[in-house]
Amino acid sequence: DCDCDRTRTIHKAMSSLHEQGTQRLKRATELDRNGQYEEAVPEYIASLEYFLAELKYERRKDWAEKLRSACQTIMTRAEELRDRKSVV
């Protein structure tokens, strides 16, 4: 019974992390599409923080791998935009 409550609490927390990460990622991609690159970078980084926190507790290997891959893609884009800013 106690384990079930703990499991439910963990699932709720992970769902919240994923939802918040997704919201920040949507905002980042919207800014990115609109050419607001400088504003997009912190949003990409914030989304990464949420997804990495979620990944820390993820036990499903297939989902963890998808999450890891998405994080790599997000990080690459944030770095591209950051580097673009330093070149301009």
mmCIF file with all atom_site columns, C-alpha atoms in Angstrom:
data_model
loop_
_atom_site.group_PDB
_atom_site.id
_atom_site.type_symbol
_atom_site.label_atom_id
_atom_site.label_alt_id
_atom_site.label_comp_id
_atom_site.label_asym_id
_atom_site.label_entity_id
_atom_site.label_seq_id
_atom_site.pdbx_PDB_ins_code
_atom_site.Cartn_x
_atom_site.Cartn_y
_atom_site.Cartn_z
_atom_site.occupancy
_atom_site.B_iso_or_equiv
_atom_site.pdbx_formal_charge
_atom_site.auth_seq_id
_atom_site.auth_comp_id
_atom_site.auth_asym_id
_atom_site.auth_atom_id
_atom_site.pdbx_PDB_model_num
ATOM 1  C CA . ASP A 1 1  ? 0.000  0.000  0.000   1.00 0.00 ? 1  ASP A CA 1
ATOM 2  C CA . CYS A 1 2  ? 2.775  2.417  0.942   1.00 0.00 ? 2  CYS A CA 1
ATOM 3  C CA . ASP A 1 3  ? 4.740  1.464  -2.185  1.00 0.00 ? 3  ASP A CA 1
ATOM 4  C CA . CYS A 1 4  ? 1.687  2.210  -4.326  1.00 0.00 ? 4  CYS A CA 1
ATOM 5  C CA . ASP A 1 5  ? 1.404  5.704  -2.859  1.00 0.00 ? 5  ASP A CA 1
ATOM 6  C CA . ARG A 1 6  ? 5.089  6.330  -3.433  1.00 0.00 ? 6  ARG A CA 1
ATOM 7  C CA . THR A 1 7  ? 4.838  5.054  -7.010  1.00 0.00 ? 7  THR A CA 1
ATOM 8  C CA . ARG A 1 8  ? 1.826  7.296  -7.677  1.00 0.00 ? 8  ARG A CA 1
ATOM 9  C CA . THR A 1 9  ? 3.688  10.291 -6.278  1.00 0.00 ? 9  THR A CA 1
ATOM 10 C CA . ILE A 1 10 ? 6.726  9.572  -8.464  1.00 0.00 ? 10 ILE A CA 1
ATOM 11 C CA . HIS A 1 11 ? 4.561  9.166  -11.578 1.00 0.00 ? 11 HIS A CA 1
ATOM 12 C CA . LYS A 1 12 ? 2.795  12.463 -10.834 1.00 0.00 ? 12 LYS A CA 1
ATOM 13 C CA . ALA A 1 13 ? 6.118  14.252 -10.390 1.00 0.00 ? 13 ALA A CA 1
ATOM 14 C CA . MET A 1 14 ? 7.535  12.772 -13.598 1.00 0.00 ? 14 MET A CA 1
ATOM 15 C CA . SER A 1 15 ? 4.387  13.701 -15.502 1.00 0.00 ? 15 SER A CA 1
ATOM 16 C CA . SER A 1 16 ? 4.696  17.251 -14.213 1.00 0.00 ? 16 SER A CA 1
ATOM 17 C CA . LEU A 1 17 ? 8.366  17.430 -15.220 1.00 0.00 ? 17 LEU A CA 1
ATOM 18 C CA . HIS A 1 18 ? 7.519  16.158 -18.686 1.00 0.00 ? 18 HIS A CA 1
ATOM 19 C CA . GLU A 1 19 ? 4.621  18.581 -19.077 1.00 0.00 ? 19 GLU A CA 1
ATOM 20 C CA . GLN A 1 20 ? 6.703  21.561 -17.988 1.00 0.00 ? 20 GLN A CA 1
ATOM 21 C CA . GLY A 1 21 ? 9.594  20.511 -20.213 1.00 0.00 ? 21 GLY A CA 1
ATOM 22 C CA . THR A 1 22 ? 7.228  20.163 -23.151 1.00 0.00 ? 22 THR A CA 1
ATOM 23 C CA . GLN A 1 23 ? 5.746  23.609 -22.546 1.00 0.00 ? 23 GLN A CA 1
ATOM 24 C CA . ARG A 1 24 ? 9.212  25.195 -22.439 1.00 0.00 ? 24 ARG A CA 1
ATOM 25 C CA . LEU A 1 25 ? 10.241 23.298 -25.574 1.00 0.00 ? 25 LEU A CA 1
ATOM 26 C CA . LYS A 1 26 ? 7.138  24.495 -27.439 1.00 0.00 ? 26 LYS A CA 1
ATOM 27 C CA . ARG A 1 27 ? 7.951  28.056 -26.409 1.00 0.00 ? 27 ARG A CA 1
ATOM 28 C CA . ALA A 1 28 ? 11.581 27.623 -27.521 1.00 0.00 ? 28 ALA A CA 1
ATOM 29 C CA . THR A 1 29 ? 10.624 26.283 -30.940 1.00 0.00 ? 29 THR A CA 1
ATOM 30 C CA . GLU A 1 30 ? 8.074  29.060 -31.401 1.00 0.00 ? 30 GLU A CA 1
ATOM 31 C CA . LEU A 1 31 ? 10.721 31.692 -30.632 1.00 0.00 ? 31 LEU A CA 1
ATOM 32 C CA . ASP A 1 32 ? 13.216 29.867 -32.842 1.00 0.00 ? 32 ASP A CA 1
ATOM 33 C CA . ARG A 1 33 ? 10.767 29.799 -35.788 1.00 0.00 ? 33 ARG A CA 1
ATOM 34 C CA . ASN A 1 34 ? 10.126 33.516 -35.340 1.00 0.00 ? 34 ASN A CA 1
ATOM 35 C CA . GLY A 1 35 ? 13.838 34.297 -35.514 1.00 0.00 ? 35 GLY A CA 1
ATOM 36 C CA . GLN A 1 36 ? 14.027 35.219 -31.822 1.00 0.00 ? 36 GLN A CA 1
ATOM 37 C CA . TYR A 1 37 ? 17.103 33.097 -31.336 1.00 0.00 ? 37 TYR A CA 1
ATOM 38 C CA . GLU A 1 38 ? 18.518 34.850 -28.281 1.00 0.00 ? 38 GLU A CA 1
ATOM 39 C CA . GLU A 1 39 ? 15.223 34.358 -26.419 1.00 0.00 ? 39 GLU A CA 1
ATOM 40 C CA . ALA A 1 40 ? 14.925 30.731 -27.573 1.00 0.00 ? 40 ALA A CA 1
ATOM 41 C CA . VAL A 1 41 ? 18.201 29.569 -26.006 1.00 0.00 ? 41 VAL A CA 1
ATOM 42 C CA . PRO A 1 42 ? 17.133 29.907 -22.334 1.00 0.00 ? 42 PRO A CA 1
ATOM 43 C CA . GLU A 1 43 ? 13.840 28.186 -23.156 1.00 0.00 ? 43 GLU A CA 1
ATOM 44 C CA . TYR A 1 44 ? 15.676 25.265 -24.759 1.00 0.00 ? 44 TYR A CA 1
ATOM 45 C CA . ILE A 1 45 ? 17.940 25.050 -21.703 1.00 0.00 ? 45 ILE A CA 1
ATOM 46 C CA . ALA A 1 46 ? 14.967 25.152 -19.316 1.00 0.00 ? 46 ALA A CA 1
ATOM 47 C CA . SER A 1 47 ? 13.262 22.351 -21.248 1.00 0.00 ? 47 SER A CA 1
ATOM 48 C CA . LEU A 1 48 ? 16.467 20.316 -21.021 1.00 0.00 ? 48 LEU A CA 1
ATOM 49 C CA . GLU A 1 49 ? 16.560 20.756 -17.258 1.00 0.00 ? 49 GLU A CA 1
ATOM 50 C CA . TYR A 1 50 ? 13.039 19.370 -16.918 1.00 0.00 ? 50 TYR A CA 1
ATOM 51 C CA . PHE A 1 51 ? 13.673 16.455 -19.283 1.00 0.00 ? 51 PHE A CA 1
ATOM 52 C CA . LEU A 1 52 ? 16.988 15.567 -17.616 1.00 0.00 ? 52 LEU A CA 1
ATOM 53 C CA . ALA A 1 53 ? 15.273 15.582 -14.216 1.00 0.00 ? 53 ALA A CA 1
ATOM 54 C CA . GLU A 1 54 ? 12.615 13.275 -15.634 1.00 0.00 ? 54 GLU A CA 1
ATOM 55 C CA . LEU A 1 55 ? 15.303 11.037 -17.132 1.00 0.00 ? 55 LEU A CA 1
ATOM 56 C CA . LYS A 1 56 ? 16.927 10.672 -13.719 1.00 0.00 ? 56 LYS A CA 1
ATOM 57 C CA . TYR A 1 57 ? 13.873 8.767  -12.459 1.00 0.00 ? 57 TYR A CA 1
ATOM 58 C CA . GLU A 1 58 ? 12.777 7.031  -15.649 1.00 0.00 ? 58 GLU A CA 1
ATOM 59 C CA . ARG A 1 59 ? 12.912 3.248  -15.389 1.00 0.00 ? 59 ARG A CA 1
ATOM 60 C CA . ARG A 1 60 ? 11.501 2.298  -18.787 1.00 0.00 ? 60 ARG A CA 1
ATOM 61 C CA . LYS A 1 61 ? 14.569 1.816  -20.965 1.00 0.00 ? 61 LYS A CA 1
ATOM 62 C CA . ASP A 1 62 ? 12.796 2.510  -24.256 1.00 0.00 ? 62 ASP A CA 1
ATOM 63 C CA . TRP A 1 63 ? 11.337 5.801  -23.006 1.00 0.00 ? 63 TRP A CA 1
ATOM 64 C CA . ALA A 1 64 ? 14.637 6.783  -21.374 1.00 0.00 ? 64 ALA A CA 1
ATOM 65 C CA . GLU A 1 65 ? 16.412 6.263  -24.703 1.00 0.00 ? 65 GLU A CA 1
ATOM 66 C CA . LYS A 1 66 ? 13.864 8.430  -26.543 1.00 0.00 ? 66 LYS A CA 1
ATOM 67 C CA . LEU A 1 67 ? 14.208 11.093 -23.870 1.00 0.00 ? 67 LEU A CA 1
ATOM 68 C CA . ARG A 1 68 ? 18.012 10.946 -24.069 1.00 0.00 ? 68 ARG A CA 1
ATOM 69 C CA . SER A 1 69 ? 17.868 11.329 -27.840 1.00 0.00 ? 69 SER A CA 1
ATOM 70 C CA . ALA A 1 70 ? 15.466 14.281 -27.585 1.00 0.00 ? 70 ALA A CA 1
ATOM 71 C CA . CYS A 1 71 ? 17.751 15.934 -25.018 1.00 0.00 ? 71 CYS A CA 1
ATOM 72 C CA . GLN A 1 72 ? 20.703 15.567 -27.386 1.00 0.00 ? 72 GLN A CA 1
ATOM 73 C CA . THR A 1 73 ? 18.718 17.193 -30.207 1.00 0.00 ? 73 THR A CA 1
ATOM 74 C CA . ILE A 1 74 ? 17.603 20.054 -27.952 1.00 0.00 ? 74 ILE A CA 1
ATOM 75 C CA . MET A 1 75 ? 21.133 20.592 -26.664 1.00 0.00 ? 75 MET A CA 1
ATOM 76 C CA . THR A 1 76 ? 22.529 20.650 -30.195 1.00 0.00 ? 76 THR A CA 1
ATOM 77 C CA . ARG A 1 77 ? 20.002 23.287 -31.274 1.00 0.00 ? 77 ARG A CA 1
ATOM 78 C CA . ALA A 1 78 ? 20.621 25.437 -28.185 1.00 0.00 ? 78 ALA A CA 1
ATOM 79 C CA . GLU A 1 79 ? 24.378 25.293 -28.854 1.00 0.00 ? 79 GLU A CA 1
ATOM 80 C CA . GLU A 1 80 ? 23.864 26.206 -32.521 1.00 0.00 ? 80 GLU A CA 1
ATOM 81 C CA . LEU A 1 81 ? 21.840 29.260 -31.530 1.00 0.00 ? 81 LEU A CA 1
ATOM 82 C CA . ARG A 1 82 ? 24.268 30.225 -28.774 1.00 0.00 ? 82 ARG A CA 1
ATOM 83 C CA . ASP A 1 83 ? 27.212 29.946 -31.186 1.00 0.00 ? 83 ASP A CA 1
ATOM 84 C CA . ARG A 1 84 ? 25.316 31.904 -33.840 1.00 0.00 ? 84 ARG A CA 1
ATOM 85 C CA . LYS A 1 85 ? 24.822 34.709 -31.312 1.00 0.00 ? 85 LYS A CA 1
ATOM 86 C CA . SER A 1 86 ? 28.532 34.835 -30.461 1.00 0.00 ? 86 SER A CA 1
ATOM 87 C CA . VAL A 1 87 ? 29.482 34.985 -34.166 1.00 0.00 ? 87 VAL A CA 1
ATOM 88 C CA . VAL A 1 88 ? 27.084 37.815 -35.044 1.00 0.00 ? 88 VAL A CA 1
#
